[in-house]
Amino acid sequence: MDCQQTRNKKTLDQSNNIIEVSNLSFSRNDRLIYDNISLTVPRGKVTAIMGPSGIGKTTLLRLIGGQLKPDSGKILFDGQDIPRLSRKALYQSRRKMGVLFQSGALFTEMTVFDNIAFSLREHTALSESIIAKIVLMKLEAVGLRGAAQLFPTELSGGMARRVALARSIALDPELIMYDEPFAGQDPISMAVIVRLIRDLNDALNLTSIVVSHDVEEVLSIADYVYIIANKTVVAQGTPAQLRQAQSAQVKQFMAGEPDGPVPFHYPAADYQEELFNHVK
Amino acid sequence: MLSKSVSGLGRQGLSFIAGAGRAGWLLFGALKPAGRGLKLLPLLIKQLYVVGVQSLIIILVSGLFIGMVLSLQGYTLLVDYGAEQSLGQMVALSLLRELGPVVSALLFAGRAGSALTAEIGLMKATEQLSSLEMMAIDPLHQIVAPRFWAGVISLPLLAAIFSAIGILGGHLVGVEWLGVDTGAFWAIMQSSVQWSQDIVNGGIKSLVFAVVVTWIALHKGYDAEPTSEGISRATTATVVQSSLAILGLDFVMTALMFGG
């Protein structure tokens, strides 16, 4: 009976969401970015957050990582409310998170090897020989074991992104957040990163959040997708459900149409009025 | 019009207070003990090299020339009164009390302060500071603290070297070139320079300048807008504000130390 209860509890824990954002509002310089937004990220899945540029997708990752504080609402990570954690507790929680920044954010004065070994040296008491083995395993996972002694300035954009990915999984985090992982990549690098995100998620039993506006790449790997626009979630579902969505806003985004609910033109005064009656 | 300028003044005042608050928080966060003493040692040694050792050339060359000019100007003035024997005293006191701490701090602000601001500003722009935070490593401990201590340790030593090489420059011109008696040059200097009045006070000055210049440089870099224009503005602000702070504080400290 006890055994059955333990198994049930374990199943319940595993089905829990690793992140629960509820009624979150956030504004920056008096500009409202999120208005009462709620979303969940299930454990072990790849969850994508998509939306047009400039709507604050990266901001959402920073809110989850505790680098920004919301005006109101909760952000639960592993049951802990991130905005209300003390600095010490927040840093403890971050050990369970990995972030792949858009720029890679590698430390330029260190080699690729040292970049990946950095967090292991800081957070563990492992010997250098064990650290070296872990680093080589992480580099092997992203196919760059041969680049261990190069400096970040010697890497191509795609390679730097993969090194940053290896660095973000160095401490075996529970959650990894990808900020625009496909931006500025050539087709080969993009395909490699797409495959890596899915493979690493499944092989290491991670939970992944992918923030991107590259529709096809995201839909090919995501288990669940949120589309954010106008300060809130405008659509959510599995990739198949979103492909069938009837909402004009979702259809415009998925098909990449230049004009629609998200207008081509930035709000401006009447065109003729401005052309003919404009007094400087 | 009037209300506009009053509100502009108010905005500037608020922004200054907010900036001072952020600078205070930065220093407090960097100096708070985090139990990482031994891990910080290699970082401190590296920064001592970057901030201190790499500033040596400019300090040595400037110190030498300033000592030489001081000696030349002093000689032309003292010789009219037949007091050229006191040249050593004049050179040493000018360097130890004023020129050593002040000029080396100004050079340090231009050479090391601007480099610290640009480096940290660029780390911010390339998300390296953010990535440290997300790797659960506090950038205030990892980046700011070793640079702060390196600045505080380096500048007083650089100022001492500046004064020493300046005195040698003064000797070179006064004794070797202009023919002042070498025994009088050193003996009068030795009898007139006092440990607590001159050397300690000069040391206190350069320590204060070290804290202020390094603090301004680190704060400007950490607070820089993460764009190329923002980093350029921050670097300029470091040099301008540090220089003004050095000269202003020098007057206040001179008044307190030697005024009465």
XYZ file of C-alpha atoms in Angstrom:
540
model
C 0.000 0.000 0.000
C 2.805 2.317 1.054
C 4.685 1.367 -2.071
C 1.623 2.157 -4.187
C 1.226 5.542 -2.466
C 4.881 6.371 -3.040
C 4.559 5.437 -6.703
C 1.414 7.593 -7.044
C 3.134 10.509 -5.347
C 6.137 10.158 -7.610
C 3.927 10.092 -10.697
C 2.111 13.177 -9.396
C 5.418 14.986 -8.751
C 6.725 14.110 -12.166
C 3.566 15.333 -13.842
C 3.892 18.652 -12.003
C 4.700 21.771 -13.906
C 8.234 22.954 -13.300
C 7.113 26.536 -13.929
C 3.770 28.118 -13.200
C 3.325 31.761 -14.084
C 0.055 33.175 -12.823
C -1.497 36.623 -13.267
C 1.850 38.177 -14.071
C 2.009 41.864 -14.921
C 5.206 43.653 -15.769
C 5.938 47.136 -17.020
C 9.139 48.908 -17.959
C 9.481 52.702 -18.011
C 5.678 53.071 -17.662
C 5.161 50.792 -20.702
C 3.090 47.710 -19.932
C 4.847 44.597 -21.306
C 2.688 41.846 -19.753
C -0.867 42.253 -18.585
C -2.048 39.511 -16.257
C -0.383 36.704 -18.188
C -0.535 33.058 -17.056
C 1.235 30.013 -18.436
C 2.706 26.710 -17.306
C 5.727 24.696 -18.375
C 5.343 20.946 -17.860
C 8.321 18.970 -16.582
C 10.301 17.032 -19.179
C 8.753 18.770 -22.197
C 9.908 21.321 -24.736
C 7.678 24.357 -24.377
C 7.968 27.128 -26.936
C 7.102 30.762 -26.451
C 6.577 32.541 -29.736
C 5.474 35.944 -30.806
C 6.424 38.964 -32.882
C 9.669 40.826 -32.156
C 9.634 43.360 -29.375
C 6.804 41.903 -27.310
C 9.108 40.912 -24.459
C 9.795 37.222 -24.965
C 13.332 37.592 -23.595
C 11.874 39.654 -20.743
C 9.787 36.631 -19.783
C 12.944 34.503 -19.486
C 14.546 37.184 -17.333
C 11.459 37.232 -15.117
C 11.609 33.448 -14.716
C 15.342 33.677 -13.940
C 14.677 36.356 -11.316
C 16.734 39.004 -13.113
C 13.645 41.213 -13.304
C 10.878 41.617 -10.762
C 7.243 41.681 -11.908
C 4.769 44.378 -10.839
C 2.400 41.653 -9.651
C 1.722 37.946 -10.015
C 3.526 34.732 -9.205
C 6.332 32.851 -10.946
C 6.675 29.435 -9.352
C 9.812 27.460 -10.215
C 9.852 24.046 -8.573
C 7.224 25.359 -6.165
C 9.248 28.427 -5.143
C 7.974 31.913 -5.912
C 11.001 33.391 -7.698
C 10.247 37.138 -7.204
C 9.870 36.671 -3.457
C 13.027 34.663 -2.859
C 15.928 36.139 -0.922
C 19.073 36.817 -2.972
C 20.723 33.722 -1.497
C 17.739 31.464 -2.209
C 17.442 32.892 -5.729
C 21.070 32.026 -6.466
C 20.439 28.514 -5.113
C 17.450 28.140 -7.472
C 19.490 29.359 -10.428
C 21.816 26.399 -10.019
C 18.914 24.318 -11.330
C 18.487 26.543 -14.404
C 20.558 26.949 -17.530
C 20.166 29.777 -20.008
C 21.370 29.946 -23.577
C 21.648 33.656 -24.292
C 21.010 35.026 -27.757
C 24.612 36.259 -28.031
C 26.060 33.115 -26.460
C 27.610 35.348 -23.755
C 30.798 33.282 -23.594
C 33.615 34.669 -21.447
C 35.984 36.021 -24.055
C 39.170 35.773 -21.977
C 38.733 32.012 -21.418
C 39.080 29.047 -23.753
C 36.046 26.963 -24.701
C 37.179 24.349 -22.157
C 37.450 26.885 -19.335
C 34.102 28.443 -20.235
C 32.400 25.103 -19.651
C 34.515 24.185 -16.625
C 33.809 27.582 -15.044
C 30.534 26.813 -13.273
C 31.790 23.343 -12.262
C 34.853 24.907 -10.628
C 32.711 27.511 -8.901
C 29.920 25.303 -7.642
C 31.439 21.888 -7.062
C 34.408 20.448 -5.202
C 35.230 18.051 -8.037
C 38.857 17.385 -8.882
C 40.299 18.840 -12.090
C 40.502 15.382 -13.686
C 36.772 14.768 -13.126
C 35.934 18.287 -14.334
C 37.990 17.647 -17.486
C 36.007 14.467 -18.173
C 32.656 16.218 -17.663
C 33.687 19.110 -19.907
C 34.773 16.740 -22.676
C 31.483 14.842 -22.386
C 29.476 18.064 -22.671
C 31.567 19.168 -25.656
C 31.138 15.773 -27.282
C 27.358 16.135 -26.871
C 27.425 19.316 -28.957
C 30.034 17.963 -31.380
C 32.813 20.397 -30.448
C 35.280 18.320 -28.438
C 37.933 19.275 -30.981
C 37.406 22.983 -30.273
C 38.146 22.737 -26.538
C 41.302 24.854 -26.659
C 39.966 27.578 -28.962
C 38.981 31.015 -27.706
C 35.426 32.315 -28.312
C 36.738 34.852 -30.847
C 37.970 31.933 -32.983
C 34.510 30.325 -33.227
C 31.791 30.852 -35.820
C 28.395 32.100 -34.611
C 26.920 28.596 -34.750
C 29.841 27.050 -32.879
C 29.680 29.753 -30.185
C 25.984 28.989 -29.689
C 26.773 25.276 -29.297
C 29.565 25.983 -26.799
C 27.166 28.190 -24.848
C 24.692 25.300 -24.929
C 27.339 22.929 -23.546
C 28.128 25.467 -20.834
C 24.479 25.837 -19.863
C 24.126 22.075 -19.325
C 27.435 21.764 -17.424
C 25.754 21.566 -14.022
C 22.991 19.233 -15.293
C 20.168 21.733 -14.723
C 16.520 20.749 -14.478
C 15.404 23.585 -16.712
C 17.098 25.132 -19.707
C 15.891 28.315 -21.342
C 16.858 29.124 -24.935
C 16.690 32.757 -25.963
C 16.277 32.962 -29.750
C 18.570 29.969 -30.353
C 18.097 30.065 -34.141
C 18.658 33.795 -34.706
C 21.335 34.554 -37.276
C 22.249 30.901 -37.949
C 22.962 29.353 -41.319
C 20.721 26.395 -42.322
C 23.249 23.760 -41.180
C 23.866 25.363 -37.777
C 20.136 25.840 -37.376
C 19.438 22.165 -38.084
C 22.174 21.150 -35.628
C 20.743 23.346 -32.860
C 17.184 22.175 -33.530
C 18.336 18.568 -33.164
C 20.427 19.316 -30.091
C 17.581 20.993 -28.226
C 15.307 17.999 -28.726
C 17.984 15.347 -28.141
C 19.404 16.963 -25.013
C 15.934 17.448 -23.595
C 15.115 13.766 -24.006
C 18.524 12.301 -23.188
C 19.170 14.372 -20.059
C 15.532 14.423 -18.942
C 15.525 18.222 -19.011
C 12.698 20.670 -19.318
C 13.213 23.203 -22.092
C 11.730 26.595 -22.830
C 12.469 27.886 -26.312
C 11.790 31.527 -27.017
C 11.799 32.172 -30.729
C 9.939 33.527 -33.716
C 11.243 30.932 -36.166
C 7.913 29.181 -36.712
C 8.900 26.023 -38.568
C 11.934 25.182 -36.423
C 10.002 25.696 -33.211
C 6.980 23.694 -34.319
C 9.233 20.803 -35.314
C 10.571 20.300 -31.782
C 8.043 21.793 -29.346
C 5.578 19.722 -27.372
C 3.484 22.737 -26.485
C 3.474 26.297 -27.803
C 2.343 29.641 -26.419
C 1.916 32.575 -28.776
C 2.246 35.913 -27.045
C 1.075 39.206 -28.495
C -0.630 42.328 -27.178
C 0.801 41.803 -23.686
C -0.857 38.432 -23.172
C -1.150 34.845 -24.438
C -3.251 34.944 -27.614
C -3.039 31.235 -28.420
C -1.677 28.014 -27.011
C -1.672 24.364 -27.893
C 0.313 21.593 -29.501
C 1.953 22.412 -32.861
C -0.820 20.462 -34.626
C -3.541 22.425 -32.836
C -1.901 25.746 -33.711
C -1.617 24.824 -37.381
C -5.397 24.388 -37.372
C -6.095 27.602 -35.404
C -8.671 29.936 -36.932
C -7.692 33.136 -35.115
C -6.590 35.830 -37.583
C -3.730 36.843 -35.294
C -2.378 33.281 -35.053
C -2.797 32.663 -38.782
C -0.925 35.867 -39.631
C 1.967 34.906 -37.357
C 2.150 31.274 -38.472
C 2.019 32.161 -42.170
C 4.311 35.183 -41.804
C 1.910 37.604 -43.518
C 3.194 41.193 -43.527
C -0.155 42.825 -42.753
C -3.077 41.761 -40.598
C -4.061 42.145 -36.962
C -0.414 43.068 -36.368
C -0.272 46.038 -38.772
C 2.538 46.624 -41.244
C 2.560 50.338 -40.404
C 3.662 51.729 -37.091
C 0.842 53.964 -35.768
C 1.140 57.385 -37.415
C -0.869 60.486 -38.344
C -2.906 60.527 -41.553
C -0.558 59.987 -44.524
C -2.056 62.680 -46.849
C -2.352 65.121 -44.023
C 1.320 64.683 -43.219
C 2.452 64.812 -46.868
C 0.601 67.977 -47.857
C 0.024 69.963 -44.695
C 3.168 69.187 -42.830
C 4.761 72.361 -41.536
C 8.237 71.923 -40.262
C 9.613 78.165 -19.006
C 10.470 78.511 -15.322
C 8.504 75.403 -14.384
C 10.300 73.503 -17.152
C 13.742 74.383 -15.826
C 12.673 73.644 -12.238
C 11.314 70.226 -13.270
C 14.514 69.602 -15.279
C 16.585 70.388 -12.191
C 14.387 68.093 -10.116
C 14.795 65.277 -12.643
C 18.561 65.682 -12.604
C 18.578 65.717 -8.811
C 16.492 62.537 -8.642
C 18.667 60.828 -11.228
C 21.808 61.823 -9.266
C 20.365 60.417 -6.028
C 19.288 57.204 -7.793
C 22.779 56.873 -9.325
C 24.413 57.407 -5.928
C 22.101 54.765 -4.457
C 23.043 52.266 -7.168
C 26.752 53.041 -6.674
C 26.374 52.475 -2.904
C 24.575 49.196 -3.499
C 27.307 48.102 -5.910
C 30.068 48.767 -3.385
C 28.150 47.179 -0.531
C 27.408 44.072 -2.633
C 31.030 43.776 -3.761
C 32.534 44.192 -0.298
C 30.053 41.986 1.559
C 31.937 38.852 2.630
C 30.786 35.887 0.560
C 33.107 33.212 1.901
C 34.986 32.999 -1.385
C 38.303 34.399 -0.154
C 40.625 31.823 -1.694
C 38.735 31.650 -4.980
C 39.077 35.426 -5.338
C 42.855 35.407 -4.888
C 43.785 34.419 -8.482
C 41.280 36.971 -9.798
C 42.797 39.650 -7.545
C 46.325 38.822 -8.682
C 45.282 39.032 -12.323
C 43.627 42.404 -11.746
C 46.644 43.702 -9.807
C 48.638 42.968 -12.938
C 46.112 44.570 -15.321
C 45.310 47.613 -13.186
C 48.626 48.121 -11.402
C 51.562 46.639 -13.291
C 50.286 47.736 -16.688
C 50.002 51.328 -15.385
C 53.662 51.366 -14.340
C 55.119 52.756 -17.563
C 52.938 55.869 -17.658
C 53.542 56.448 -13.921
C 57.329 56.052 -14.232
C 57.688 58.302 -17.277
C 55.323 60.987 -15.948
C 56.928 60.925 -12.494
C 60.395 61.336 -13.959
C 59.451 64.303 -16.142
C 57.397 66.042 -13.453
C 60.304 65.727 -11.008
C 62.682 67.135 -13.618
C 60.393 70.083 -14.450
C 59.806 70.761 -10.756
C 63.521 70.844 -10.124
C 64.208 73.140 -13.084
C 61.465 75.611 -12.155
C 62.355 75.461 -8.467
C 66.022 76.123 -9.146
C 65.341 79.266 -11.228
C 63.221 80.616 -8.349
C 65.434 79.566 -5.431
C 68.726 80.648 -6.993
C 67.587 84.328 -6.882
C 67.495 84.080 -3.076
C 70.614 81.907 -2.818
C 68.471 79.096 -1.478
C 69.111 76.512 -4.190
C 70.411 74.134 -1.468
C 66.755 73.664 -0.462
C 65.848 72.306 -3.882
C 65.634 68.730 -2.560
C 63.206 69.813 0.161
C 60.986 71.652 -2.335
C 60.899 68.788 -4.829
C 60.228 66.134 -2.177
C 57.510 68.044 -0.342
C 55.721 69.035 -3.579
C 55.734 65.444 -4.755
C 54.876 63.714 -1.487
C 52.131 66.097 -0.394
C 50.473 67.013 -3.699
C 51.814 66.011 -7.061
C 52.467 62.353 -6.274
C 48.975 61.471 -5.061
C 47.094 63.871 -7.380
C 48.890 63.343 -10.690
C 49.190 59.591 -10.272
C 45.439 59.437 -9.466
C 44.624 61.520 -12.578
C 46.812 59.246 -14.710
C 45.281 56.170 -13.065
C 41.769 57.440 -13.863
C 42.734 57.913 -17.511
C 44.679 54.686 -17.897
C 43.051 52.098 -15.614
C 39.696 53.701 -14.689
C 38.580 54.132 -18.291
C 39.697 50.564 -19.110
C 37.698 49.154 -16.170
C 34.564 51.020 -17.249
C 34.870 49.942 -20.876
C 35.569 46.321 -19.926
C 32.606 46.002 -17.559
C 30.332 47.955 -19.920
C 31.220 45.569 -22.741
C 30.671 42.558 -20.479
C 27.218 43.940 -19.771
C 26.499 44.595 -23.462
C 27.528 41.047 -24.415
C 25.350 39.572 -21.627
C 28.385 38.141 -19.787
C 27.199 39.711 -16.514
C 23.702 38.310 -17.042
C 25.077 34.886 -17.803
C 27.137 34.954 -14.584
C 23.974 35.780 -12.631
C 22.130 32.923 -14.285
C 25.028 30.574 -13.510
C 24.367 31.477 -9.859
C 27.617 33.429 -9.599
C 27.255 36.960 -8.291
C 29.056 39.327 -10.708
C 29.590 41.728 -7.821
C 31.838 39.144 -6.184
C 33.341 37.698 -9.341
C 33.913 40.846 -11.408
C 33.556 43.952 -9.239
C 35.242 42.926 -5.964
C 38.658 41.844 -7.378
C 38.855 44.951 -9.547
C 37.949 47.194 -6.630
C 40.604 45.743 -4.331
C 43.173 45.764 -7.136
C 42.552 49.510 -7.643
C 42.693 50.262 -3.912
C 45.974 48.369 -3.494
C 47.614 49.577 -6.733
C 47.114 53.335 -6.684
C 48.865 54.122 -3.354
C 51.808 51.988 -4.499
C 51.861 53.722 -7.887
C 51.744 57.116 -6.134
C 54.732 56.116 -3.970
C 56.638 55.013 -7.064
C 55.656 58.271 -8.803
C 57.053 60.345 -5.932
C 60.234 58.292 -5.696
C 61.008 58.495 -9.398
C 60.066 62.202 -9.350
C 62.650 62.856 -6.633
C 65.241 60.999 -8.720
C 64.252 63.171 -11.726
C 64.646 66.252 -9.538
C 68.095 65.049 -8.461
C 69.070 64.413 -12.062
C 68.283 67.992 -13.116
C 69.156 69.814 -9.885
C 72.366 68.027 -8.941
C 73.693 66.422 -12.120
C 72.786 69.225 -14.510
C 72.421 72.493 -12.548
C 75.149 71.728 -10.014
C 73.323 71.864 -6.680
C 75.385 70.213 -3.954
C 74.338 66.582 -3.661
C 74.880 66.409 0.127
C 72.722 69.500 0.705
C 70.059 68.172 -1.694
C 69.596 64.947 0.287
C 70.359 66.237 3.802
C 67.894 69.142 3.748
C 65.286 66.850 2.195
C 65.824 64.283 4.943
C 65.589 66.819 7.736
C 62.470 68.564 6.420
C 60.294 65.670 5.268
C 58.278 64.320 8.197
C 56.809 60.863 8.350
C 53.350 61.675 9.722
C 52.930 65.158 8.257
C 54.086 64.459 4.720
C 54.379 60.772 3.901
C 51.352 59.476 5.827
C 49.148 62.352 4.686
C 50.197 61.772 1.068
C 49.435 58.073 1.524
C 45.994 58.846 2.948
C 45.264 61.091 -0.022
C 46.186 58.452 -2.572
C 44.185 55.812 -0.691
C 41.090 58.048 -0.787
C 41.663 58.752 -4.492
C 42.079 55.020 -5.127
C 38.715 54.209 -3.526
C 36.929 57.053 -5.315
C 38.415 56.505 -8.797
C 37.949 52.720 -8.752
C 34.430 53.036 -7.365
C 33.418 55.577 -10.033
C 34.979 53.440 -12.805
C 33.238 50.247 -11.683
C 29.893 51.951 -11.127
C 29.947 53.692 -14.508
C 30.744 50.401 -16.262
C 28.119 48.416 -14.355
C 25.501 51.111 -14.902
C 26.391 51.771 -18.557
C 23.724 51.609 -21.215
C 24.637 48.378 -23.059
C 25.263 50.028 -26.437
C 28.446 51.302 -28.080
C 27.332 54.891 -27.469
C 26.437 54.096 -23.845
C 29.849 52.550 -23.162
C 31.599 55.507 -24.781
C 29.569 57.922 -22.603
C 30.310 55.889 -19.481
C 34.050 55.824 -20.200
C 34.135 59.591 -20.688
C 32.088 60.084 -17.510
C 34.588 57.984 -15.558
C 37.531 60.153 -16.586
C 35.699 63.479 -16.126
C 34.021 62.644 -12.814
C 37.115 60.965 -11.373
C 39.309 63.938 -12.292
C 36.885 66.437 -10.747
C 36.503 64.271 -7.640
C 40.298 63.992 -7.261
C 40.843 67.752 -7.516
C 37.892 68.607 -5.254
C 38.809 66.050 -2.615
C 42.447 67.118 -2.783
C 41.490 70.648 -1.799
C 39.307 69.423 1.073
C 41.977 67.037 2.367
C 44.770 69.604 1.988
C 42.681 72.100 3.970
C 42.105 69.513 6.700
C 45.698 68.245 6.808
C 47.761 71.371 6.262
C 45.209 74.209 6.493
C 45.476 74.887 10.203
